[in-house]
PDB file of C-alpha atoms in Angstrom:
ATOM      1  CA  MET N   1       0.011   0.024   0.040  1.00  0.00           C
ATOM      2  CA  SER N   2       1.253   3.558  -0.930  1.00  0.00           C
ATOM      3  CA  THR N   3       2.383   5.935   1.756  1.00  0.00           C
ATOM      4  CA  ARG N   4       1.436   8.864  -0.487  1.00  0.00           C
ATOM      5  CA  PRO N   5      -1.373  11.177   0.648  1.00  0.00           C
ATOM      6  CA  PRO N   6      -4.583  11.128  -1.257  1.00  0.00           C
ATOM      7  CA  GLY N   7      -5.000  13.829  -3.843  1.00  0.00           C
ATOM      8  CA  ASP N   8      -4.879  14.799  -7.528  1.00  0.00           C
ATOM      9  CA  ARG N   9      -2.352  13.186  -9.833  1.00  0.00           C
ATOM     10  CA  ILE N  10      -1.124  13.607 -13.297  1.00  0.00           C
ATOM     11  CA  PHE N  11       0.195  10.501 -14.964  1.00  0.00           C
ATOM     12  CA  LEU N  12       2.064   9.524 -18.169  1.00  0.00           C
ATOM     13  CA  HIS N  13       1.639   5.851 -18.961  1.00  0.00           C
ATOM     14  CA  GLY N  14       3.652   4.011 -21.722  1.00  0.00           C
ATOM     15  CA  LEU N  15       6.211   6.681 -22.341  1.00  0.00           C
ATOM     16  CA  THR N  16       8.452   4.665 -24.679  1.00  0.00           C
ATOM     17  CA  THR N  17      12.079   5.257 -25.926  1.00  0.00           C
ATOM     18  CA  GLU N  18      15.314   3.457 -26.483  1.00  0.00           C
ATOM     19  CA  CYS N  19      18.585   3.639 -24.571  1.00  0.00           C
ATOM     20  CA  ILE N  20      21.629   1.692 -23.615  1.00  0.00           C
ATOM     21  CA  ILE N  21      20.574  -0.293 -20.608  1.00  0.00           C
ATOM     22  CA  GLY N  22      21.991  -3.570 -19.215  1.00  0.00           C
ATOM     23  CA  PHE N  23      25.091  -5.105 -17.941  1.00  0.00           C
ATOM     24  CA  ILE N  24      25.634  -7.979 -20.468  1.00  0.00           C
ATOM     25  CA  ASP N  25      28.177  -7.167 -23.179  1.00  0.00           C
ATOM     26  CA  TRP N  26      25.630  -7.142 -26.074  1.00  0.00           C
ATOM     27  CA  GLU N  27      23.361  -4.812 -24.022  1.00  0.00           C
ATOM     28  CA  ARG N  28      26.129  -2.231 -23.878  1.00  0.00           C
ATOM     29  CA  ARG N  29      26.197  -2.007 -27.705  1.00  0.00           C
ATOM     30  CA  VAL N  30      22.525  -2.150 -28.699  1.00  0.00           C
ATOM     31  CA  ARG N  31      19.770   0.420 -27.755  1.00  0.00           C
ATOM     32  CA  GLN N  32      16.850  -1.339 -26.090  1.00  0.00           C
ATOM     33  CA  THR N  33      13.272  -0.237 -25.561  1.00  0.00           C
ATOM     34  CA  VAL N  34      12.226   0.931 -22.140  1.00  0.00           C
ATOM     35  CA  VAL N  35       8.696   1.973 -21.078  1.00  0.00           C
ATOM     36  CA  LEU N  36       8.045   4.447 -18.329  1.00  0.00           C
ATOM     37  CA  ASP N  37       4.876   5.145 -16.324  1.00  0.00           C
ATOM     38  CA  ILE N  38       5.212   8.238 -14.178  1.00  0.00           C
ATOM     39  CA  GLU N  39       2.817   9.596 -11.635  1.00  0.00           C
ATOM     40  CA  LEU N  40       3.007  13.147 -10.138  1.00  0.00           C
ATOM     41  CA  PRO N  41       1.061  14.912  -7.444  1.00  0.00           C
ATOM     42  CA  VAL N  42      -0.711  18.017  -8.784  1.00  0.00           C
ATOM     43  CA  ASP N  43      -3.530  19.976  -7.167  1.00  0.00           C
ATOM     44  CA  CYS N  44      -5.769  20.365 -10.237  1.00  0.00           C
ATOM     45  CA  ARG N  45      -8.399  22.627  -8.534  1.00  0.00           C
ATOM     46  CA  HIS N  46      -7.091  25.912  -9.692  1.00  0.00           C
ATOM     47  CA  ALA N  47      -6.366  24.715 -13.239  1.00  0.00           C
ATOM     48  CA  SER N  48      -9.816  23.336 -13.464  1.00  0.00           C
ATOM     49  CA  LEU N  49     -11.229  26.726 -12.815  1.00  0.00           C
ATOM     50  CA  THR N  50      -8.938  28.798 -15.111  1.00  0.00           C
ATOM     51  CA  ASP N  51      -8.588  26.055 -17.855  1.00  0.00           C
ATOM     52  CA  ALA N  52      -4.986  27.311 -18.251  1.00  0.00           C
ATOM     53  CA  VAL N  53      -1.921  25.139 -18.672  1.00  0.00           C
ATOM     54  CA  ALA N  54      -0.028  27.797 -16.660  1.00  0.00           C
ATOM     55  CA  ASP N  55      -1.917  26.748 -13.694  1.00  0.00           C
ATOM     56  CA  THR N  56      -1.004  23.090 -13.720  1.00  0.00           C
ATOM     57  CA  LEU N  57       2.020  20.865 -14.492  1.00  0.00           C
ATOM     58  CA  ASP N  58       2.694  20.746 -18.195  1.00  0.00           C
ATOM     59  CA  TYR N  59       3.036  17.043 -18.642  1.00  0.00           C
ATOM     60  CA  LYS N  60       4.173  17.529 -22.256  1.00  0.00           C
ATOM     61  CA  GLN N  61       7.231  19.245 -20.926  1.00  0.00           C
ATOM     62  CA  VAL N  62       7.851  16.421 -18.365  1.00  0.00           C
ATOM     63  CA  ALA N  63       7.564  13.893 -21.208  1.00  0.00           C
ATOM     64  CA  LYS N  64       9.913  15.731 -23.489  1.00  0.00           C
ATOM     65  CA  ARG N  65      12.548  16.174 -20.784  1.00  0.00           C
ATOM     66  CA  VAL N  66      12.348  12.518 -19.546  1.00  0.00           C
ATOM     67  CA  LEU N  67      12.507  11.206 -23.203  1.00  0.00           C
ATOM     68  CA  ALA N  68      15.542  13.393 -23.994  1.00  0.00           C
ATOM     69  CA  TYR N  69      17.334  12.218 -20.732  1.00  0.00           C
ATOM     70  CA  VAL N  70      16.592   8.524 -21.096  1.00  0.00           C
ATOM     71  CA  GLY N  71      17.470   8.512 -24.768  1.00  0.00           C
ATOM     72  CA  ALA N  72      20.898   9.926 -24.037  1.00  0.00           C
ATOM     73  CA  SER N  73      21.516   7.749 -21.023  1.00  0.00           C
ATOM     74  CA  GLU N  74      23.624   4.634 -20.595  1.00  0.00           C
ATOM     75  CA  PHE N  75      23.078   2.709 -17.348  1.00  0.00           C
ATOM     76  CA  ARG N  76      23.612  -0.946 -16.376  1.00  0.00           C
ATOM     77  CA  LEU N  77      20.552  -1.255 -14.123  1.00  0.00           C
ATOM     78  CA  VAL N  78      16.899  -0.329 -14.598  1.00  0.00           C
ATOM     79  CA  GLU N  79      17.041   0.586 -10.852  1.00  0.00           C
ATOM     80  CA  THR N  80      19.613   3.263 -11.540  1.00  0.00           C
ATOM     81  CA  LEU N  81      17.686   4.735 -14.584  1.00  0.00           C
ATOM     82  CA  ALA N  82      14.420   4.858 -12.760  1.00  0.00           C
ATOM     83  CA  HIS N  83      16.129   6.531  -9.792  1.00  0.00           C
ATOM     84  CA  ARG N  84      17.826   9.051 -11.932  1.00  0.00           C
ATOM     85  CA  VAL N  85      14.642   9.844 -13.769  1.00  0.00           C
ATOM     86  CA  ALA N  86      12.881  10.403 -10.484  1.00  0.00           C
ATOM     87  CA  LEU N  87      15.518  12.788  -9.297  1.00  0.00           C
ATOM     88  CA  LEU N  88      15.521  14.662 -12.590  1.00  0.00           C
ATOM     89  CA  ILE N  89      11.775  15.275 -12.320  1.00  0.00           C
ATOM     90  CA  LEU N  90      12.022  16.358  -8.694  1.00  0.00           C
ATOM     91  CA  GLU N  91      14.874  18.768  -9.479  1.00  0.00           C
ATOM     92  CA  GLU N  92      13.289  20.347 -12.547  1.00  0.00           C
ATOM     93  CA  PHE N  93       9.582  20.360 -11.830  1.00  0.00           C
ATOM     94  CA  ALA N  94       7.711  21.622  -8.759  1.00  0.00           C
ATOM     95  CA  VAL N  95       6.365  18.317  -7.369  1.00  0.00           C
ATOM     96  CA  GLU N  96       6.726  16.947  -3.962  1.00  0.00           C
ATOM     97  CA  TRP N  97       7.101  13.285  -5.016  1.00  0.00           C
ATOM     98  CA  VAL N  98       7.176  11.086  -8.035  1.00  0.00           C
ATOM     99  CA  ARG N  99       6.458   7.480  -8.782  1.00  0.00           C
ATOM    100  CA  VAL N 100       8.353   5.974 -11.679  1.00  0.00           C
ATOM    101  CA  ALA N 101       7.731   2.473 -13.121  1.00  0.00           C
ATOM    102  CA  LEU N 102      10.294   1.517 -15.681  1.00  0.00           C
ATOM    103  CA  ASN N 103       9.816  -1.536 -17.801  1.00  0.00           C
ATOM    104  CA  LYS N 104      12.198  -3.325 -20.055  1.00  0.00           C
ATOM    105  CA  PRO N 105      10.101  -5.388 -22.532  1.00  0.00           C
ATOM    106  CA  GLY N 106      11.497  -8.810 -23.532  1.00  0.00           C
ATOM    107  CA  ALA N 107      14.377  -8.770 -21.067  1.00  0.00           C
ATOM    108  CA  ILE N 108      13.477 -12.170 -19.776  1.00  0.00           C
ATOM    109  CA  ARG N 109      12.397 -15.086 -21.940  1.00  0.00           C
ATOM    110  CA  SER N 110       8.831 -16.089 -21.107  1.00  0.00           C
ATOM    111  CA  SER N 111       8.030 -12.730 -19.452  1.00  0.00           C
ATOM    112  CA  ARG N 112       6.411  -9.756 -21.191  1.00  0.00           C
ATOM    113  CA  ASP N 113       8.646  -7.337 -19.296  1.00  0.00           C
ATOM    114  CA  VAL N 114      10.620  -6.726 -16.260  1.00  0.00           C
ATOM    115  CA  GLY N 115      11.315  -3.638 -14.307  1.00  0.00           C
ATOM    116  CA  VAL N 116      10.955  -1.568 -11.103  1.00  0.00           C
ATOM    117  CA  VAL N 117       8.577   0.749  -9.436  1.00  0.00           C
ATOM    118  CA  ILE N 118      10.144   3.445  -7.245  1.00  0.00           C
ATOM    119  CA  GLU N 119       8.867   6.426  -5.308  1.00  0.00           C
ATOM    120  CA  ARG N 120      11.108   9.343  -4.454  1.00  0.00           C
ATOM    121  CA  SER N 121      10.361  12.612  -2.743  1.00  0.00           C
ATOM    122  CA  ARG N 122      12.045  15.942  -2.354  1.00  0.00           C
ATOM    123  CA  ALA N 123      13.572  14.637   0.968  1.00  0.00           C
ATOM    124  CA  ASP N 124      15.716  12.362  -1.189  1.00  0.00           C
ATOM    125  CA  LEU N 125      17.362  15.208  -3.123  1.00  0.00           C
ATOM    126  CA  PRO N 126      20.101  16.241  -0.603  1.00  0.00           C
ATOM    127  CA  ALA N 127      21.225  12.575  -0.196  1.00  0.00           C
ATOM    128  CA  ALA N 128      21.350  12.100  -3.973  1.00  0.00           C
ATOM    129  CA  ALA N 129      23.343  15.323  -4.383  1.00  0.00           C
ATOM    130  CA  ALA N 130      25.759  14.180  -1.714  1.00  0.00           C
ATOM    131  CA  ALA N 131      26.223  10.853  -3.409  1.00  0.00           C
ATOM    132  CA  ARG N 132      27.067  12.587  -6.692  1.00  0.00           C
ATOM    133  CA  ALA N 133      29.626  15.018  -5.171  1.00  0.00           C
ATOM    134  CA  PRO N 134      33.245  14.253  -5.683  1.00  0.00           C
ATOM    135  CA  ALA N 135      35.112  12.922  -2.702  1.00  0.00           C
ATOM    136  CA  ALA N 136      36.977  15.717  -0.800  1.00  0.00           C
ATOM    137  CA  GLY N 137      40.790  15.654  -0.785  1.00  0.00           C
ATOM    138  CA  GLY N 138      41.008  13.044  -3.523  1.00  0.00           C
ATOM    139  CA  GLY N 139      43.265  15.169  -5.847  1.00  0.00           C
ATOM    140  CA  SER N 140      46.529  13.754  -7.337  1.00  0.00           C
TER     141      SER N 140
END
């Protein structure tokens, strides 16, 4: 069961692109299809009154940014790609949390797809920034 509060949500289902994903040698050379489902908390009340995109989250902009990022990415694990997509959304769009489901169709024989579902919140940003920072005093 989700720990997220009830409320309005915007979602993107079936966002499909190709990237380098996997740890087997051939996977490092061939772009593979990944499919993302993204869920974002958005209070839709004001936008429903004004009928103006400026008063809501522009999901087209989210989709374009995620597709560009994933298409240019090269990761070994779907876990890493999903995590990085979640952080990207949190850093660039004004949302409190994000749920990302990332599927890799055909990755396992006899399975339609495999993947992960993750949730990240703004509270995860400082730890992520610290993990990406270079180690102090490591110069040569």
